[in-house]
Short mmCIF file of C-alpha atoms in Angstrom, two decimals:
data_model
loop_
_atom_site.label_atom_id
_atom_site.label_comp_id
_atom_site.label_asym_id
_atom_site.label_seq_id
_atom_site.Cartn_x
_atom_site.Cartn_y
_atom_site.Cartn_z
CA UNK A 26 16.77 -14.45 -0.87
CA UNK A 27 13.91 -12.41 -2.02
CA UNK A 28 10.85 -11.07 0.12
CA UNK A 29 7.12 -9.75 0.30
CA UNK A 30 7.15 -6.69 1.27
CA UNK A 31 4.06 -4.41 2.56
CA UNK A 32 3.31 -1.34 2.73
CA UNK A 33 2.27 0.77 4.54
CA UNK A 34 3.79 -0.38 7.86
CA UNK A 35 0.91 0.83 9.75
CA UNK A 36 -2.40 2.67 8.62
CA UNK A 37 -4.32 4.94 10.67
CA UNK A 38 -7.50 5.33 8.85
CA UNK A 39 -11.17 6.76 9.62
CA UNK A 40 -14.21 4.68 9.78
CA UNK A 41 -15.89 5.01 6.25
CA UNK A 42 -12.44 5.85 4.77
CA UNK A 43 -11.62 3.82 1.54
CA UNK A 44 -7.81 2.45 2.27
CA UNK A 45 -4.58 0.89 0.55
CA UNK A 46 -2.46 -1.13 0.53
CA UNK A 47 0.15 -2.90 -1.47
CA UNK A 48 2.04 -5.73 -1.66
CA UNK A 49 5.28 -7.05 -3.43
CA UNK A 50 5.22 -10.00 -4.21
CA UNK A 51 8.29 -12.59 -4.65
CA UNK A 52 9.00 -12.30 -8.53
CA UNK A 53 8.81 -15.19 -9.79
CA UNK A 54 5.69 -16.53 -8.84
CA UNK A 55 2.19 -16.81 -9.97
CA UNK A 56 -0.42 -16.94 -6.94
CA UNK A 57 -1.22 -13.96 -4.55
CA UNK A 58 -2.78 -13.75 -1.38
CA UNK A 59 -4.52 -11.69 1.59
CA UNK A 60 -4.81 -12.98 4.74
CA UNK A 61 -6.10 -10.70 8.13
CA UNK A 62 -5.50 -11.20 11.52
CA UNK A 63 -7.72 -10.03 13.65
CA UNK A 64 -5.24 -9.66 17.39
CA UNK A 65 -5.37 -12.16 19.30
CA UNK A 66 -7.06 -14.52 16.81
CA UNK A 67 -6.43 -17.21 14.29
CA UNK A 68 -4.69 -15.94 10.92
CA UNK A 69 -7.89 -16.03 8.09
CA UNK A 70 -7.48 -16.72 4.99
CA UNK A 71 -9.42 -13.28 2.67
CA UNK A 72 -8.57 -14.28 -0.69
CA UNK A 73 -6.09 -15.51 -3.41
CA UNK A 74 -5.52 -14.25 -7.44
CA UNK A 75 -4.16 -16.21 -10.38
CA UNK A 76 -3.44 -14.92 -13.84
CA UNK A 77 -5.24 -11.73 -13.10
CA UNK A 78 -8.21 -13.10 -11.65
CA UNK A 79 -10.23 -13.97 -8.51
CA UNK A 80 -9.83 -17.67 -8.04
CA UNK A 81 -10.37 -17.98 -4.36
CA UNK A 82 -12.09 -15.71 -1.68
CA UNK A 83 -13.59 -16.36 2.01
CA UNK A 84 -17.09 -15.18 3.07
CA UNK A 85 -15.17 -12.18 5.00
CA UNK A 86 -14.17 -10.85 1.58
CA UNK A 87 -17.87 -9.46 0.56
CA UNK A 88 -18.27 -6.49 -1.49
CA UNK A 89 -16.45 -3.87 0.62
CA UNK A 90 -13.19 -5.32 -0.72
CA UNK A 91 -11.06 -5.65 -3.48
CA UNK A 92 -7.88 -6.86 -5.20
CA UNK A 93 -5.87 -5.86 -8.28
CA UNK A 94 -2.94 -6.33 -9.80
CA UNK A 95 -1.66 -3.00 -11.32
CA UNK A 96 1.18 -4.00 -13.29
CA UNK A 97 4.26 -6.44 -13.15
CA UNK A 98 5.25 -6.19 -9.46
CA UNK A 99 2.10 -4.53 -7.02
CA UNK A 100 -0.74 -6.11 -5.90
CA UNK A 101 -3.06 -4.42 -3.36
CA UNK A 102 -5.74 -4.84 -1.77
CA UNK A 103 -9.00 -2.19 -1.06
CA UNK A 104 -11.72 -1.08 1.46
CA UNK A 105 -13.58 1.07 -0.15
CA UNK A 106 -15.41 2.22 3.37
CA UNK A 107 -13.83 0.46 6.80
CA UNK A 108 -15.51 -0.65 9.57
CA UNK A 109 -13.81 -0.74 13.09
CA UNK A 110 -14.15 -4.56 13.13
CA UNK A 111 -11.58 -4.54 9.59
CA UNK A 112 -8.78 -3.90 12.19
CA UNK A 113 -6.27 -6.60 12.16
CA UNK A 114 -3.38 -6.85 10.69
CA UNK A 115 -2.77 -8.13 6.91
CA UNK A 116 -0.90 -10.58 5.61
CA UNK A 117 -0.07 -10.57 1.85
CA UNK A 118 1.84 -13.79 0.38
CA UNK A 119 2.71 -15.72 -2.51
CA UNK A 120 3.68 -18.98 -4.25
CA UNK A 121 5.59 -20.70 -7.32
CA UNK A 122 2.66 -22.39 -10.27
CA UNK A 123 3.26 -25.73 -7.97
CA UNK A 124 0.65 -26.39 -5.64
CA UNK A 125 3.13 -28.17 -3.10
CA UNK A 126 4.78 -24.50 -2.61
CA UNK A 127 5.21 -23.55 0.48
CA UNK A 128 3.51 -19.80 0.90
CA UNK A 129 5.80 -16.59 1.67
CA UNK A 130 4.86 -13.98 3.85
CA UNK A 131 5.59 -10.32 4.29
CA UNK A 132 6.02 -8.05 7.23
CA UNK A 133 1.84 -7.28 7.03
CA UNK A 134 0.26 -4.00 7.57
CA UNK A 135 -1.84 -3.20 10.97
CA UNK A 136 -5.02 -0.96 10.15
CA UNK A 137 -6.53 0.97 12.41
CA UNK A 138 -10.58 2.56 11.68
CA UNK A 139 -11.05 4.87 14.50
CA UNK B 28 -15.70 -26.87 8.90
CA UNK B 29 -12.62 -27.79 9.24
CA UNK B 30 -9.98 -27.14 12.48
CA UNK B 31 -6.84 -27.15 12.78
CA UNK B 32 -5.80 -27.10 17.33
CA UNK B 33 -2.92 -26.03 18.46
CA UNK B 34 -1.62 -27.78 22.26
CA UNK B 35 -0.23 -26.03 24.00
CA UNK B 36 -0.66 -22.57 23.49
CA UNK B 37 1.91 -20.58 25.32
CA UNK B 38 5.17 -23.16 26.81
CA UNK B 39 7.75 -21.89 28.69
CA UNK B 40 12.20 -23.76 28.36
CA UNK B 41 15.19 -23.81 30.51
CA UNK B 42 17.20 -23.13 26.65
CA UNK B 43 19.33 -25.99 25.52
CA UNK B 44 15.39 -28.41 26.40
CA UNK B 45 14.20 -30.52 23.06
CA UNK B 46 10.68 -30.12 22.39
CA UNK B 47 7.73 -31.11 20.92
CA UNK B 48 4.46 -28.73 19.72
CA UNK B 49 1.74 -30.27 18.70
CA UNK B 50 -0.77 -29.35 15.76
CA UNK B 51 -3.97 -31.56 14.73
CA UNK B 52 -6.66 -30.93 12.10
CA UNK B 53 -10.14 -32.38 11.97
CA UNK B 54 -10.03 -33.28 8.12
CA UNK B 55 -7.07 -35.62 6.72
CA UNK B 56 -8.00 -34.60 2.99
CA UNK B 57 -4.64 -32.54 3.49
CA UNK B 58 -2.61 -31.90 1.35
CA UNK B 59 0.32 -30.41 2.96
CA UNK B 60 0.95 -28.46 5.51
CA UNK B 61 2.91 -25.98 6.85
CA UNK B 62 5.12 -24.97 9.94
CA UNK B 63 5.72 -21.03 10.87
CA UNK B 64 6.87 -19.29 13.32
CA UNK B 65 5.89 -15.09 14.28
CA UNK B 66 7.65 -12.66 15.49
CA UNK B 67 5.37 -10.65 17.37
CA UNK B 68 5.06 -7.06 15.40
CA UNK B 69 6.07 -9.40 12.26
CA UNK B 70 5.19 -11.36 9.47
CA UNK B 71 4.98 -15.18 9.41
CA UNK B 72 8.11 -17.22 8.76
CA UNK B 73 7.84 -20.32 6.27
CA UNK B 74 9.68 -22.97 8.40
CA UNK B 75 8.71 -26.13 6.94
CA UNK B 76 5.98 -27.48 4.97
CA UNK B 77 4.97 -31.60 4.77
CA UNK B 78 3.32 -33.06 1.61
CA UNK B 79 1.05 -35.84 2.59
CA UNK B 80 2.48 -38.38 0.86
CA UNK B 81 5.57 -36.98 3.08
CA UNK B 82 6.48 -37.93 7.14
CA UNK B 83 8.57 -35.85 8.01
CA UNK B 84 10.95 -33.04 6.80
CA UNK B 85 13.92 -31.31 8.45
CA UNK B 86 16.07 -28.27 8.51
CA UNK B 87 18.79 -27.43 10.28
CA UNK B 88 17.39 -28.31 14.15
CA UNK B 89 14.07 -28.13 13.34
CA UNK B 90 12.12 -32.01 12.46
CA UNK B 91 8.06 -31.57 11.50
CA UNK B 92 6.16 -34.97 11.44
CA UNK B 93 2.73 -35.91 9.96
CA UNK B 94 0.43 -38.61 10.73
CA UNK B 95 -2.45 -38.19 8.79
CA UNK B 96 -4.35 -41.40 9.87
CA UNK B 97 -4.82 -39.59 13.20
CA UNK B 98 -5.20 -35.95 11.37
CA UNK B 99 -1.71 -34.65 14.17
CA UNK B 100 1.68 -33.13 13.00
CA UNK B 101 4.05 -32.28 15.49
CA UNK B 102 7.07 -29.79 15.08
CA UNK B 103 10.47 -31.60 17.37
CA UNK B 104 12.64 -28.68 17.88
CA UNK B 105 16.25 -29.72 19.71
CA UNK B 106 18.32 -27.54 21.67
CA UNK B 107 16.00 -24.97 21.77
CA UNK B 108 17.70 -21.23 22.50
CA UNK B 109 16.39 -18.42 23.91
CA UNK B 110 16.92 -17.26 19.77
CA UNK B 111 14.02 -19.78 18.98
CA UNK B 112 11.21 -17.48 21.51
CA UNK B 113 8.28 -17.18 18.60
CA UNK B 114 4.71 -17.98 17.99
CA UNK B 115 4.53 -21.57 15.79
CA UNK B 116 1.52 -22.06 13.68
CA UNK B 117 0.77 -24.57 11.50
CA UNK B 118 -1.89 -24.44 8.74
CA UNK B 119 -3.30 -26.95 6.59
CA UNK B 120 -3.68 -27.19 2.57
CA UNK B 121 -7.40 -28.84 1.79
CA UNK B 122 -6.70 -31.38 -0.81
CA UNK B 123 -9.54 -29.64 -2.72
CA UNK B 124 -10.80 -30.36 -5.56
CA UNK B 125 -9.98 -27.85 -6.99
CA UNK B 126 -6.03 -27.32 -8.75
CA UNK B 127 -6.16 -23.82 -7.42
CA UNK B 128 -7.52 -24.02 -4.35
CA UNK B 129 -5.08 -23.01 -1.65
CA UNK B 130 -6.95 -21.69 1.32
CA UNK B 131 -4.91 -22.83 4.66
CA UNK B 132 -6.70 -22.80 7.28
CA UNK B 133 -4.65 -21.91 10.81
CA UNK B 134 -4.00 -22.90 14.22
CA UNK B 135 -4.33 -20.39 17.07
CA UNK B 136 -1.05 -21.38 17.71
CA UNK B 137 1.48 -22.15 20.76
CA UNK B 138 3.48 -19.03 21.82
CA UNK B 139 6.98 -20.99 22.97
CA UNK B 140 9.79 -19.13 25.55
CA UNK B 141 13.34 -20.17 25.90
CA UNK B 142 14.85 -19.02 29.60
CA UNK B 143 18.46 -18.50 29.15
#
């Protein structure tokens, strides 16, 4: 069964550094998302992406965050200048074109900012 | 603010028992509700999706129901097994004005332990 893959599984970075989290969504999906989960807290929506542009973003997704689909397969989340509070598990997800299509999540990237 | 609440936060049952996990939401204007399973350190595995026009969905030993009027969904697990041990999350998709709205709101989950 096709799946969403994320790399790396764990990323450690120093405060103020830039990080790029990478995702390969399911190939025939049209919608792509980033969610995050701070340890012990709920999964939170960050951003959704469709037709090569952001379709929705949350208050968390400020100017420090950006997303890109640089080619036909990858979907990236960039954090320009990481803060301690960015430490979390970041999940990529994708879904098909129909609004009732379920979201399929990757295994996540655990980001640790020191 | 839309809220999704899951009770109980943790549940421990002996193997073979049937059990029910609860999910409640404050805004009944939902488009669909999705149940996920999360294993420690892993991603979210989609279990069942119930559209707003449906009352329940079944997959194997799992049955999810939806009652929009009361703002509740339940996940029923029959004949539980130790392999069912995980955190179960529910998430609602709002009935937004935008057809592209895909922002799921998650509950905090129920951590299930099935004892052999």
